[in-house]
Coordinates of C-alpha atoms in Angstrom, one line a residue:
M1 CA -3.0 6.8 41.9
D2 CA -2.3 3.5 43.7
D3 CA 0.7 2.7 46.4
E4 CA 3.4 2.8 43.7
H5 CA 4.8 6.3 44.7
A6 CA 6.2 6.5 47.9
S7 CA 5.6 10.0 49.7
N8 CA 5.7 11.1 53.4
P9 CA 2.6 9.9 55.7
E10 CA 0.4 12.7 57.0
Q11 CA 2.5 14.9 59.4
R12 CA 1.0 15.1 63.0
T13 CA 2.3 17.3 65.8
G14 CA 1.9 16.6 69.5
G15 CA 3.2 17.0 73.0
A16 CA 5.3 14.8 75.1
G17 CA 2.8 15.1 78.0
S18 CA 4.1 14.4 81.5
L19 CA 7.3 12.5 80.9
S20 CA 9.4 10.4 83.5
D21 CA 13.1 10.9 83.7
D22 CA 13.5 7.4 82.3
S23 CA 11.2 8.0 79.7
R24 CA 12.5 11.2 78.4
R25 CA 16.2 9.3 78.4
N26 CA 14.9 6.7 76.3
I27 CA 13.0 9.0 73.7
Q28 CA 16.5 10.9 73.8
T29 CA 18.6 8.0 73.0
L30 CA 16.2 7.1 70.3
L31 CA 16.6 10.7 68.8
N32 CA 20.1 10.7 68.8
M33 CA 20.2 7.2 67.1
L34 CA 17.9 8.6 64.3
R35 CA 20.0 11.7 63.9
A36 CA 23.2 9.5 63.2
S37 CA 21.2 7.4 61.0
S38 CA 19.7 10.5 59.3
S39 CA 23.2 11.8 58.6
R40 CA 24.1 9.3 56.3
P41 CA 23.7 9.6 52.6
S42 CA 21.2 6.4 52.4
A43 CA 19.0 7.9 54.8
N44 CA 15.5 8.5 53.4
M45 CA 12.7 11.0 54.2
S46 CA 10.9 8.6 56.4
T47 CA 14.2 8.8 59.1
T48 CA 14.7 12.5 58.7
F49 CA 11.0 13.2 59.5
A50 CA 10.9 11.0 62.4
T51 CA 13.9 12.5 63.7
S52 CA 12.3 16.1 63.3
T53 CA 9.1 14.8 65.0
I54 CA 10.6 13.3 67.9
A55 CA 12.6 16.4 68.5
E56 CA 9.4 18.6 68.3
F57 CA 7.8 16.2 70.6
L58 CA 10.6 16.6 73.2
G59 CA 10.6 20.1 73.0
S60 CA 6.8 20.8 73.1
A61 CA 6.9 18.8 76.6
D62 CA 8.7 21.7 78.2
D63 CA 6.2 24.2 77.0
D64 CA 3.0 22.4 78.0
D65 CA 2.9 18.8 79.9
D66 CA -0.7 18.3 79.5
F67 CA -0.6 19.1 75.5
L68 CA -1.3 15.3 74.4
T69 CA -4.1 15.0 77.2
V70 CA -5.7 18.0 75.8
Q71 CA -5.4 17.3 72.2
V72 CA -7.4 13.8 72.9
E73 CA -10.0 15.6 75.0
D74 CA -10.6 18.1 72.2
Q75 CA -11.0 15.3 69.9
E76 CA -13.7 13.8 72.0
E77 CA -15.5 16.8 72.5
D78 CA -15.5 17.3 68.6
Q79 CA -16.7 14.0 68.0
E80 CA -19.9 14.5 70.6
E81 CA -20.7 17.6 68.7
E82 CA -20.5 16.5 65.5
G83 CA -23.0 13.7 66.3
D84 CA -22.7 11.7 63.1
G85 CA -19.2 10.6 62.7
E86 CA -16.8 8.5 64.7
Y87 CA -13.3 7.6 64.7
M88 CA -13.1 3.6 64.1
D89 CA -12.1 1.7 67.3
V90 CA -9.9 -1.2 65.7
D91 CA -8.9 -3.5 68.3
D92 CA -7.7 -1.5 71.1
D93 CA -5.8 -4.9 72.4
I94 CA -3.2 -4.7 69.6
E95 CA -2.3 -1.1 69.5
D96 CA 1.2 -2.1 70.8
I97 CA 1.3 -4.5 68.0
D98 CA 3.1 -2.8 65.0
D99 CA 2.7 -4.9 61.8
G100 CA 3.1 -1.9 59.7
W101 CA -0.4 -2.6 58.0
Y102 CA -3.6 -2.6 60.2
P103 CA -4.8 0.8 61.3
T104 CA -4.4 1.0 64.8
S105 CA -7.0 2.5 67.4
R106 CA -8.8 6.1 66.7
T107 CA -6.7 6.6 63.4
V108 CA -9.6 6.0 61.0
F109 CA -12.4 8.5 61.0
T110 CA -15.6 7.4 59.7
F111 CA -19.3 8.2 59.2
P112 CA -21.3 5.2 60.4
P113 CA -23.7 3.3 58.1
A114 CA -27.2 4.2 57.9
T115 CA -28.8 1.8 60.5
T116 CA -32.5 2.5 59.2
P117 CA -33.6 2.2 55.1
Q118 CA -33.1 5.6 53.5
P119 CA -36.2 6.8 51.5
A120 CA -34.1 7.3 48.5
G121 CA -32.9 3.7 48.3
V122 CA -36.1 2.3 49.1
S123 CA -37.6 4.2 46.3
L124 CA -34.9 2.4 44.0
I125 CA -36.0 -0.9 45.2
K126 CA -39.5 -0.1 44.2
S127 CA -38.6 1.5 40.9
G128 CA -38.0 -1.7 39.0
D129 CA -34.6 -0.6 37.8
F130 CA -33.1 -3.2 40.1
G131 CA -35.0 -6.2 39.2
R132 CA -38.4 -7.8 40.0
V133 CA -40.0 -6.0 42.8
G134 CA -42.2 -8.5 44.4
P135 CA -39.5 -10.7 45.6
K136 CA -38.0 -7.7 47.1
I137 CA -41.1 -6.5 49.1
K138 CA -41.6 -9.7 50.5
A139 CA -37.9 -9.9 51.7
R140 CA -38.3 -6.4 53.5
R141 CA -41.3 -8.2 55.3
N142 CA -38.6 -10.8 56.2
N143 CA -40.1 -13.8 54.3
R144 CA -37.5 -15.7 53.2
N145 CA -39.7 -19.1 52.9
L146 CA -37.8 -20.5 49.6
A147 CA -40.0 -23.6 49.8
A148 CA -43.2 -21.6 49.6
V149 CA -41.9 -19.5 47.0
L150 CA -41.2 -22.4 45.0
G151 CA -44.3 -24.3 45.9
N152 CA -46.4 -21.4 44.9
Q153 CA -44.8 -20.8 41.9
L154 CA -45.0 -24.6 40.5
T155 CA -48.4 -25.1 41.8
S156 CA -49.9 -21.9 39.9
P157 CA -52.2 -22.4 36.9
H158 CA -49.4 -20.8 34.3
P159 CA -46.0 -21.7 36.3
A160 CA -43.3 -19.0 35.6
L161 CA -40.4 -19.4 38.0
Y162 CA -38.0 -16.8 37.8
K163 CA -34.2 -17.3 39.1
E164 CA -34.7 -14.0 41.0
D165 CA -37.8 -15.3 42.9
Y166 CA -35.7 -17.7 45.0
A167 CA -32.2 -16.2 44.6
T168 CA -32.8 -12.3 45.2
N169 CA -32.3 -12.6 49.0
I170 CA -29.9 -15.1 49.3
V171 CA -26.2 -13.1 50.2
P172 CA -23.3 -14.9 50.8
N173 CA -23.1 -15.0 54.6
S174 CA -19.8 -17.2 55.5
N175 CA -16.5 -15.8 56.4
G176 CA -15.3 -18.2 53.7
V177 CA -12.2 -20.5 53.1
I178 CA -9.1 -20.0 51.6
V179 CA -8.9 -21.3 48.0
A180 CA -5.7 -19.9 47.0
N181 CA -2.3 -18.6 48.5
Y182 CA -0.1 -16.4 46.2
D183 CA 3.3 -14.9 46.9
A184 CA 2.6 -11.6 45.4
N185 CA -0.3 -9.0 46.1
I186 CA -3.5 -9.3 44.0
Y187 CA -4.6 -6.4 41.9
T188 CA -7.4 -7.9 40.2
A189 CA -9.8 -10.9 41.1
Q190 CA -12.9 -11.5 39.1
Y191 CA -15.6 -13.7 37.8
S192 CA -16.1 -13.8 34.2
K193 CA -19.8 -12.6 33.4
D194 CA -21.1 -16.3 33.1
A195 CA -19.1 -17.5 36.0
S196 CA -17.5 -20.1 34.2
F197 CA -13.7 -18.4 34.6
F198 CA -12.4 -16.7 37.7
Y199 CA -9.2 -14.7 36.9
T200 CA -6.5 -12.7 38.8
C201 CA -3.6 -10.6 38.2
A202 CA -0.8 -9.9 40.6
Q203 CA 2.3 -7.7 41.4
D204 CA 4.6 -10.6 40.0
F205 CA 3.3 -9.7 36.6
R206 CA 1.6 -13.2 36.4
L207 CA -2.3 -13.8 35.5
H208 CA -4.1 -17.1 36.3
I209 CA -7.6 -17.9 34.9
Y210 CA -9.4 -20.6 36.9
D211 CA -12.1 -23.1 35.3
T212 CA -14.7 -22.6 38.3
T213 CA -16.8 -25.4 36.4
A214 CA -14.4 -28.0 37.5
P215 CA -14.4 -29.6 40.8
P216 CA -12.3 -28.4 43.5
Q217 CA -8.9 -30.1 44.2
R218 CA -7.3 -31.7 47.0
A219 CA -5.4 -28.9 49.4
G220 CA -1.9 -29.2 48.5
S221 CA -2.3 -30.9 45.2
Q222 CA -0.8 -27.9 43.3
I223 CA 1.9 -26.9 45.8
G224 CA 5.4 -26.8 44.4
S225 CA 4.4 -27.9 41.0
G226 CA 7.7 -26.7 39.6
Y227 CA 6.7 -23.7 37.2
D228 CA 4.0 -22.7 39.7
H229 CA 5.7 -22.9 42.9
H230 CA 4.3 -19.4 43.9
L231 CA 1.0 -20.6 43.9
Q232 CA -1.2 -22.9 46.3
T233 CA -4.7 -23.6 45.3
T234 CA -7.6 -25.7 45.5
M235 CA -9.2 -24.4 42.3
N236 CA -8.8 -25.9 38.8
V237 CA -6.1 -23.6 37.1
S238 CA -7.0 -23.6 33.3
R239 CA -4.3 -21.0 32.1
R240 CA -1.3 -19.6 33.4
I241 CA 0.4 -16.3 31.8
Q242 CA 3.6 -14.9 32.5
G243 CA 2.8 -11.0 31.6
E244 CA 5.0 -8.6 30.0
H245 CA 6.9 -6.9 32.6
G246 CA 6.0 -3.1 33.3
R247 CA 6.4 -0.9 36.2
W248 CA 5.4 -1.8 39.8
T249 CA 2.5 -4.1 39.2
I250 CA -0.2 -5.1 36.6
T251 CA -2.7 -2.6 37.5
D252 CA -5.9 -4.2 35.7
A253 CA -7.1 -7.2 33.8
N254 CA -10.2 -7.9 32.1
L255 CA -11.9 -10.8 30.0
S256 CA -13.4 -10.4 27.2
P257 CA -17.3 -11.0 26.7
D258 CA -16.7 -14.4 24.9
N259 CA -13.9 -15.4 27.6
D260 CA -11.4 -16.0 24.7
R261 CA -9.3 -13.1 25.4
I262 CA -7.8 -11.1 28.5
I263 CA -6.3 -7.7 28.5
Y264 CA -3.9 -6.3 31.1
S265 CA -2.5 -3.0 31.7
S266 CA 0.6 -1.6 33.7
I267 CA 2.0 1.7 34.6
T268 CA 3.2 2.0 31.0
S269 CA 1.3 3.4 28.0
T270 CA 1.1 -0.4 26.5
A271 CA -1.6 -2.9 27.5
Y272 CA -1.1 -6.5 26.3
M273 CA -3.8 -9.0 24.8
C274 CA -3.5 -12.8 25.2
S275 CA -5.7 -15.9 24.5
T276 CA -7.3 -17.5 27.4
R277 CA -8.4 -20.9 26.1
D278 CA -5.4 -22.1 24.4
D279 CA -1.6 -22.4 25.3
N280 CA -0.4 -19.6 23.3
P281 CA 2.5 -17.6 24.3
A282 CA 1.6 -14.5 21.9
Q283 CA 0.7 -11.4 23.6
I284 CA -0.6 -8.6 21.3
P285 CA 0.7 -5.2 22.4
I286 CA -2.1 -2.3 22.3
P287 CA -0.2 0.9 22.4
F288 CA -2.1 3.8 23.6
H289 CA 0.5 6.2 23.1
D290 CA 0.6 8.9 20.1
N291 CA 3.5 7.4 18.2
A292 CA 5.4 4.0 18.6
G293 CA 8.7 5.6 18.6
P294 CA 12.0 3.7 19.8
R295 CA 12.0 1.4 22.5
L296 CA 14.8 3.0 25.0
G297 CA 14.2 0.8 28.2
W298 CA 12.1 -2.1 29.6
D299 CA 10.1 0.5 31.0
Y300 CA 9.6 2.8 28.3
S301 CA 6.8 2.7 25.9
G302 CA 7.0 5.4 23.7
P303 CA 7.1 8.9 23.6
G304 CA 4.8 10.7 26.4
S305 CA 5.1 7.3 28.3
F306 CA 2.5 7.3 30.9
G307 CA 0.9 4.7 33.3
L308 CA -2.6 2.9 32.8
F309 CA -4.6 2.0 35.7
S310 CA -7.7 0.7 34.3
C311 CA -8.7 -1.4 31.3
R312 CA -12.2 -2.7 30.0
F313 CA -13.4 -4.6 26.7
S314 CA -16.7 -3.3 25.4
A315 CA -19.7 -5.2 25.3
D316 CA -19.0 -6.6 21.8
G317 CA -15.3 -7.2 22.6
N318 CA -14.3 -5.0 19.9
E319 CA -13.2 -2.1 21.7
V320 CA -10.8 -1.4 24.7
I321 CA -11.2 1.7 27.0
A322 CA -8.1 2.8 29.3
G323 CA -7.4 5.4 31.6
G324 CA -4.1 6.9 32.7
R325 CA -2.2 10.3 33.7
G326 CA -5.1 12.5 33.0
H327 CA -6.7 11.0 29.9
I328 CA -9.1 8.4 28.9
Y329 CA -8.5 6.2 25.6
V330 CA -10.5 3.8 23.4
Y331 CA -8.8 1.3 21.0
D332 CA -10.2 -0.1 18.2
L333 CA -9.1 -3.7 18.0
L334 CA -10.6 -4.5 14.5
A335 CA -8.9 -1.3 13.1
N336 CA -6.1 -2.2 15.1
K337 CA -5.6 2.0 16.1
R338 CA -6.3 4.3 19.0
S339 CA -9.8 5.8 18.2
V340 CA -10.6 8.1 21.1
K341 CA -8.0 10.4 23.4
I342 CA -9.7 12.5 25.9
L343 CA -7.9 15.1 28.2
A344 CA -10.4 14.3 30.8
H345 CA -9.4 15.1 34.3
N346 CA -6.6 17.3 36.0
D347 CA -5.2 14.1 37.9
D348 CA -4.7 10.6 37.4
V349 CA -7.8 8.7 35.9
N350 CA -7.7 5.7 38.4
S351 CA -10.7 3.8 36.7
C352 CA -12.9 3.9 33.8
A353 CA -16.0 2.1 32.4
W354 CA -18.5 1.7 29.6
A355 CA -21.9 2.8 31.1
E356 CA -24.2 1.1 28.7
A357 CA -23.9 -1.9 26.0
S358 CA -23.6 0.3 22.9
G359 CA -20.1 1.8 23.6
N360 CA -21.2 5.4 23.2
V361 CA -21.1 6.6 26.9
L362 CA -17.9 6.4 28.8
V363 CA -17.3 7.1 32.5
S364 CA -13.8 8.3 34.0
A365 CA -13.2 8.6 37.7
S366 CA -10.2 10.8 38.9
D367 CA -8.2 11.5 41.5
D368 CA -9.3 15.3 41.4
T369 CA -12.6 13.7 43.1
F370 CA -14.8 13.8 40.1
L371 CA -16.6 11.4 37.5
K372 CA -17.1 12.8 34.2
V373 CA -19.6 11.2 31.6
W374 CA -18.6 11.4 27.9
D375 CA -20.7 10.6 24.9
R376 CA -18.5 9.9 21.9
R377 CA -21.2 10.8 19.6
S378 CA -20.8 14.7 20.6
L379 CA -17.2 14.9 21.4
G380 CA -16.5 17.2 18.5
S381 CA -13.3 18.8 18.1
S382 CA -13.1 20.6 21.4
P383 CA -14.5 17.7 24.0
K384 CA -16.3 18.4 26.8
P385 CA -17.9 15.8 29.0
S386 CA -21.7 15.5 28.9
G387 CA -22.0 16.2 32.5
V388 CA -20.0 16.0 35.7
L389 CA -20.8 13.7 38.8
I390 CA -19.7 15.7 41.8
G391 CA -20.0 14.2 45.7
H392 CA -16.8 13.0 46.7
T393 CA -14.3 15.0 48.6
E394 CA -11.5 13.0 48.1
G395 CA -10.1 11.1 45.0
I396 CA -11.9 8.2 43.5
T397 CA -10.3 4.8 43.2
Y398 CA -13.1 2.6 41.4
V399 CA -16.2 3.2 39.2
S400 CA -18.5 0.3 38.5
A401 CA -21.4 0.6 35.8
K402 CA -24.5 -1.3 36.2
G403 CA -24.8 -1.6 32.6
D404 CA -28.1 0.0 31.8
G405 CA -26.7 3.6 30.6
R406 CA -28.2 4.8 33.9
Y407 CA -26.8 3.8 37.3
I408 CA -23.1 3.8 38.4
I409 CA -21.6 3.3 41.9
S410 CA -18.0 4.7 42.9
N411 CA -15.4 3.9 45.8
G412 CA -13.9 7.2 47.3
K413 CA -10.8 8.0 49.5
D414 CA -13.2 10.0 51.4
Q415 CA -14.4 6.6 52.9
A416 CA -17.7 6.6 51.1
M417 CA -19.2 4.6 48.0
R418 CA -21.7 6.6 46.2
L419 CA -24.4 5.5 43.7
W420 CA -25.2 7.8 41.0
D421 CA -28.0 8.4 38.3
L422 CA -26.5 9.4 34.9
R423 CA -29.6 11.5 34.4
K424 CA -29.0 13.8 37.4
M425 CA -25.5 15.0 36.4
R426 CA -23.9 18.5 36.9
S427 CA -23.5 20.9 34.3
N428 CA -20.1 21.8 32.9
D429 CA -20.6 25.4 33.8
E430 CA -21.5 23.9 37.6
Y431 CA -18.3 22.1 37.3
D432 CA -16.3 25.1 36.2
Q433 CA -17.3 27.2 39.2
A434 CA -16.4 24.3 41.8
A435 CA -13.5 22.7 40.1
H436 CA -10.9 25.0 41.8
I437 CA -12.0 24.2 45.2
D438 CA -10.5 21.7 47.5
Y439 CA -12.9 20.2 50.0
G440 CA -10.9 17.2 51.2
V441 CA -8.7 16.8 54.3
P442 CA -5.2 18.8 53.7
N443 CA -2.2 16.6 53.1
F444 CA -4.3 13.3 53.3
D445 CA -2.6 10.5 51.7
Y446 CA -4.9 7.2 51.6
R447 CA -1.8 4.8 51.1
Y448 CA -1.2 5.0 55.0
P449 CA -3.6 3.5 57.5
S450 CA -5.1 6.7 58.7
Y451 CA -8.0 9.2 58.1
P452 CA -8.5 12.1 59.9
K453 CA -11.7 13.8 60.8
P454 CA -12.9 15.8 57.8
K455 CA -14.8 19.1 57.6
Y456 CA -17.5 18.1 54.8
K457 CA -19.2 14.8 54.7
A458 CA -19.7 15.6 50.9
H459 CA -19.0 18.1 48.3
P460 CA -21.5 21.1 48.5
L461 CA -22.6 20.3 45.0
D462 CA -23.3 16.6 45.5
C463 CA -25.7 15.2 43.2
S464 CA -25.4 11.5 44.1
V465 CA -28.4 9.4 44.5
M466 CA -27.4 7.4 47.8
T467 CA -23.8 7.1 50.0
Y468 CA -22.9 4.0 51.6
R469 CA -20.4 4.1 54.4
G470 CA -19.0 1.7 56.9
H471 CA -15.9 0.4 55.0
S472 CA -12.3 1.7 54.7
V473 CA -11.0 3.1 51.5
L474 CA -7.4 3.1 52.3
M475 CA -3.8 1.5 51.6
T476 CA -5.0 0.7 47.8
L477 CA -7.2 1.6 45.0
I478 CA -10.2 -0.7 46.7
R479 CA -13.2 -1.8 44.3
C480 CA -16.6 -2.0 44.4
H481 CA -19.5 -3.7 42.4
F482 CA -23.0 -4.2 41.8
S483 CA -24.3 -7.6 42.7
P484 CA -25.1 -10.1 39.8
E485 CA -28.1 -8.7 37.6
T486 CA -29.4 -12.5 36.8
T487 CA -29.9 -13.5 40.5
T488 CA -30.6 -10.3 42.6
G489 CA -31.2 -7.8 40.2
G490 CA -28.3 -5.5 41.1
Q491 CA -30.0 -4.9 44.3
Y492 CA -27.0 -5.2 46.6
L493 CA -23.5 -3.1 46.6
Y494 CA -20.4 -4.8 48.0
S495 CA -17.0 -3.8 48.1
G496 CA -13.5 -4.6 49.6
S497 CA -12.2 -2.7 52.8
A498 CA -8.9 -1.9 54.3
D499 CA -10.3 -3.4 57.6
G500 CA -9.9 -6.9 56.1
R501 CA -13.6 -7.1 55.7
V502 CA -16.0 -7.5 52.9
H503 CA -18.9 -5.2 53.2
V504 CA -22.6 -5.6 51.7
W505 CA -25.2 -3.1 51.4
S506 CA -28.9 -3.1 50.3
L507 CA -29.8 -0.3 48.2
D508 CA -31.7 1.5 50.8
G509 CA -28.3 2.1 52.7
T510 CA -28.2 -0.7 55.3
V511 CA -25.8 -3.0 55.7
V512 CA -26.7 -6.5 55.0
Q513 CA -23.6 -8.6 55.6
V514 CA -20.1 -8.2 56.7
L515 CA -17.5 -11.0 56.2
D516 CA -14.5 -10.9 58.1
R517 CA -11.4 -12.3 56.4
Q518 CA -9.6 -12.6 60.0
K519 CA -12.1 -15.7 60.7
T520 CA -11.4 -17.3 57.2
L521 CA -10.7 -21.1 57.3
P522 CA -7.4 -22.3 56.2
I523 CA -7.1 -23.6 52.6
W524 CA -7.0 -27.1 54.0
A525 CA -10.4 -26.9 56.1
D526 CA -13.6 -28.1 54.9
P527 CA -15.9 -25.3 53.5
S528 CA -18.8 -26.9 54.7
G529 CA -17.4 -26.9 58.4
V530 CA -17.8 -25.0 61.5
E531 CA -16.5 -21.3 61.1
S532 CA -13.8 -19.8 63.5
P533 CA -15.3 -18.8 66.7
S534 CA -15.2 -14.9 67.1
R535 CA -11.5 -13.7 68.3
T536 CA -11.1 -10.4 70.2
N537 CA -7.3 -10.1 69.4
R538 CA -6.2 -9.8 65.9
I539 CA -2.9 -11.5 65.3
H540 CA -2.5 -9.4 62.2
G541 CA -4.4 -7.4 59.6
S542 CA -5.3 -7.6 56.1
C543 CA -6.5 -5.6 53.0
V544 CA -9.4 -6.8 50.8
R545 CA -8.5 -5.3 47.4
D546 CA -11.1 -6.8 45.3
V547 CA -14.2 -8.7 45.5
S548 CA -16.6 -10.7 42.9
W549 CA -19.9 -12.2 43.5
S550 CA -20.9 -15.2 41.0
S551 CA -23.7 -14.8 38.4
Q552 CA -24.8 -18.3 39.0
Q553 CA -24.5 -18.9 42.5
P554 CA -24.7 -17.2 46.2
V555 CA -20.8 -17.0 46.0
L556 CA -18.4 -14.4 46.6
I557 CA -14.5 -14.3 45.9
S558 CA -12.5 -12.1 48.1
A559 CA -8.7 -11.2 47.2
A560 CA -7.1 -10.0 50.5
W561 CA -3.3 -8.5 51.0
E562 CA -1.9 -10.3 54.1
S563 CA 0.2 -8.0 56.2
I564 CA 2.0 -10.7 58.0
R565 CA 4.0 -11.5 54.6
H566 CA 4.4 -10.4 51.4
G567 CA 1.5 -12.0 49.6
S568 CA -2.4 -12.3 49.4
T569 CA -5.1 -15.1 49.4
L570 CA -8.3 -15.9 47.7
A571 CA -11.2 -16.8 49.7
K572 CA -14.5 -18.3 49.1
H573 CA -17.7 -17.1 50.6
E574 CA -20.8 -19.2 50.4
W575 CA -24.1 -18.7 51.6
K576 CA -24.9 -21.3 54.6
G577 CA -28.5 -21.0 54.9
L578 CA -30.9 -20.3 57.9
S579 CA -28.1 -21.1 60.3
K580 CA -26.1 -17.8 59.3
L581 CA -29.7 -15.7 59.0
S582 CA -31.1 -13.3 61.7
N583 CA -33.7 -16.0 62.7
K584 CA -33.1 -19.5 63.7
L585 CA -34.8 -22.2 62.5
E586 CA -36.9 -22.6 65.6
D587 CA -37.9 -19.1 65.2
W588 CA -39.4 -19.6 61.7
E589 CA -41.2 -22.8 63.1
E590 CA -42.9 -20.8 65.8
K591 CA -43.6 -18.0 63.2
R592 CA -45.5 -20.4 61.1
H593 CA -47.6 -21.9 63.9
Q594 CA -48.4 -18.4 65.2
E595 CA -49.7 -17.5 61.8
Q596 CA -51.6 -20.8 61.7
A597 CA -53.1 -19.9 65.0
E598 CA -54.1 -16.4 64.1
G599 CA -55.2 -17.1 60.6
G600 CA -57.7 -19.4 61.0
S601 CA -60.8 -18.9 58.5
R602 CA -59.7 -15.3 57.8
R603 CA -56.6 -16.9 56.0
S604 CA -58.9 -19.7 54.3
T605 CA -61.0 -16.7 52.7
R606 CA -58.3 -14.7 51.4
I607 CA -56.4 -17.7 49.9
Q608 CA -60.0 -18.0 47.9
Q609 CA -60.1 -14.5 46.8
Q610 CA -56.6 -14.4 45.7
A611 CA -57.4 -17.6 43.5
L612 CA -60.3 -15.4 41.7
R613 CA -58.0 -12.7 40.8
R614 CA -54.8 -14.1 40.6
P615 CA -52.2 -11.8 38.7
M616 CA -50.2 -12.7 35.7
P617 CA -47.7 -15.5 35.9
G618 CA -44.5 -14.4 37.9
T619 CA -45.7 -10.9 39.2
Y620 CA -46.4 -9.6 42.4
S621 CA -48.5 -6.7 43.7
L622 CA -46.5 -4.0 45.4
D623 CA -49.5 -4.0 48.1
D624 CA -48.4 -6.1 51.2
S625 CA -52.1 -6.8 51.9
D626 CA -52.0 -8.6 48.4
D627 CA -49.1 -10.8 48.7
E628 CA -49.9 -14.6 49.2
E629 CA -49.1 -16.3 52.3
P630 CA -46.7 -19.0 52.2
S631 CA -48.6 -22.5 51.8
D632 CA -47.9 -25.2 54.3

């Protein structure tokens, strides 16, 4: 579930340690004030909880003055013994700043990301399932000479230039510039498949569709524009949609493959579909509940009303999959009826997806920590999943499919993103044996900025192919995605994070880029200008809910919830060339001179031999010794 339901934060106990008389009197005064407040009829659980916690805190000081110190020392000893995890040290300089958002020091336990390529991930890169192999092998040798790539291809006897050849290793590397300010929190922010549109949905039940082919506008040109005073943007707004009000927020939105329609859901059992191109106010209801029934209130959507947390168009745009309270559904838009209803999980289905283009294989991800794979051709009267993907120890926030019917990724509240191969699922018998055992952290609530040290790194029956770490999956249902197939072959994985950053990984498990939204330039700044210098003190925190990578350019747009006010921002992150890479331009020039000096006649002979056994146009050898040297 998302952050729409309030509950008590994780309970913690601790002692007062050695307190001076003045400190004890101050705490006692605070306790008396809280007790007076909690006795009122309007008192909430947080006030009552705070009262009891402070009373317990004071009482424990008399029993053991060193309790707090011992607790900290025990945590440090446990951390040293574990060896493969750490408490995220988040900005020690702002421990005393309580903005209600940002994780304070030592509150988020995380297993660090891989520092060296993992064999399973390297095998995936070389498998050919994630785009052209040759450019990836060259990139692993740190060969990023784009001019040489273009030159070698265009001067070959049979030139065949693929976009992947020059774009596969270009990863957005700037901290970006703000392109839109919203008054409400954004829940979905995505490019269309062809990157000609960008769309958002927010908690104020408004959807915005941007024309990304139009040039950017001057900052402030859309400020206070009457009906759109809640939005400030430099992007070209092509469509504004006031959604039907539901519960809490619009939870998800998705564009049809032809970009003509958009569907959105809320925490009701009815989704809505409307046009994106015409200024047509009509919104078509898509009911996923059993019967229409009478409408008894603004938030009532039929008998057995439930919330929808995810909705997706099929590849042909004729069906919609949705996930809700333990169920997944498929709605046939041509027949105008619900065609599939599956009781899939024991908890909320936070995300669902089509695994491949045919629309037969469905994937559901739930708070019960499992992903299940369903084949509509074999559901029958007593539906069971084709297999179960086991590995997360906490609820799953999002699932994204590569679209090839084989690979998917998921974000988990166990602070891990996992890559799955659908050919390596667990059987239903294995699932039945493990389903009743909880391997998560007791009483953990991801909506608060704290994740204690877990007992298990993964489920004992973990069948994931790779695990990616380093980001923070807290505060909201943070999303993850594959990089574009057309330009990168899907070889990168990226995710938002509650630490206010965008994290990008290589398939091999190593971190490729971390883009810091704290250093993002304001909306009036020049996108090509100098980025903000590194700052040691964060004045506020943010949470990156969603991120989208353009299929046409090395550009990311991230949507972040800002903690200093109620609202969110969109930031555009571009690739800024060699100035942002690990090597400076002088380093590349020095490397070229060294290669010329060391190569000599050996290099000339090698090029002549390669000319006699030139491979088929557009192909590369996996053998490093066969790679063609960059031309001068």
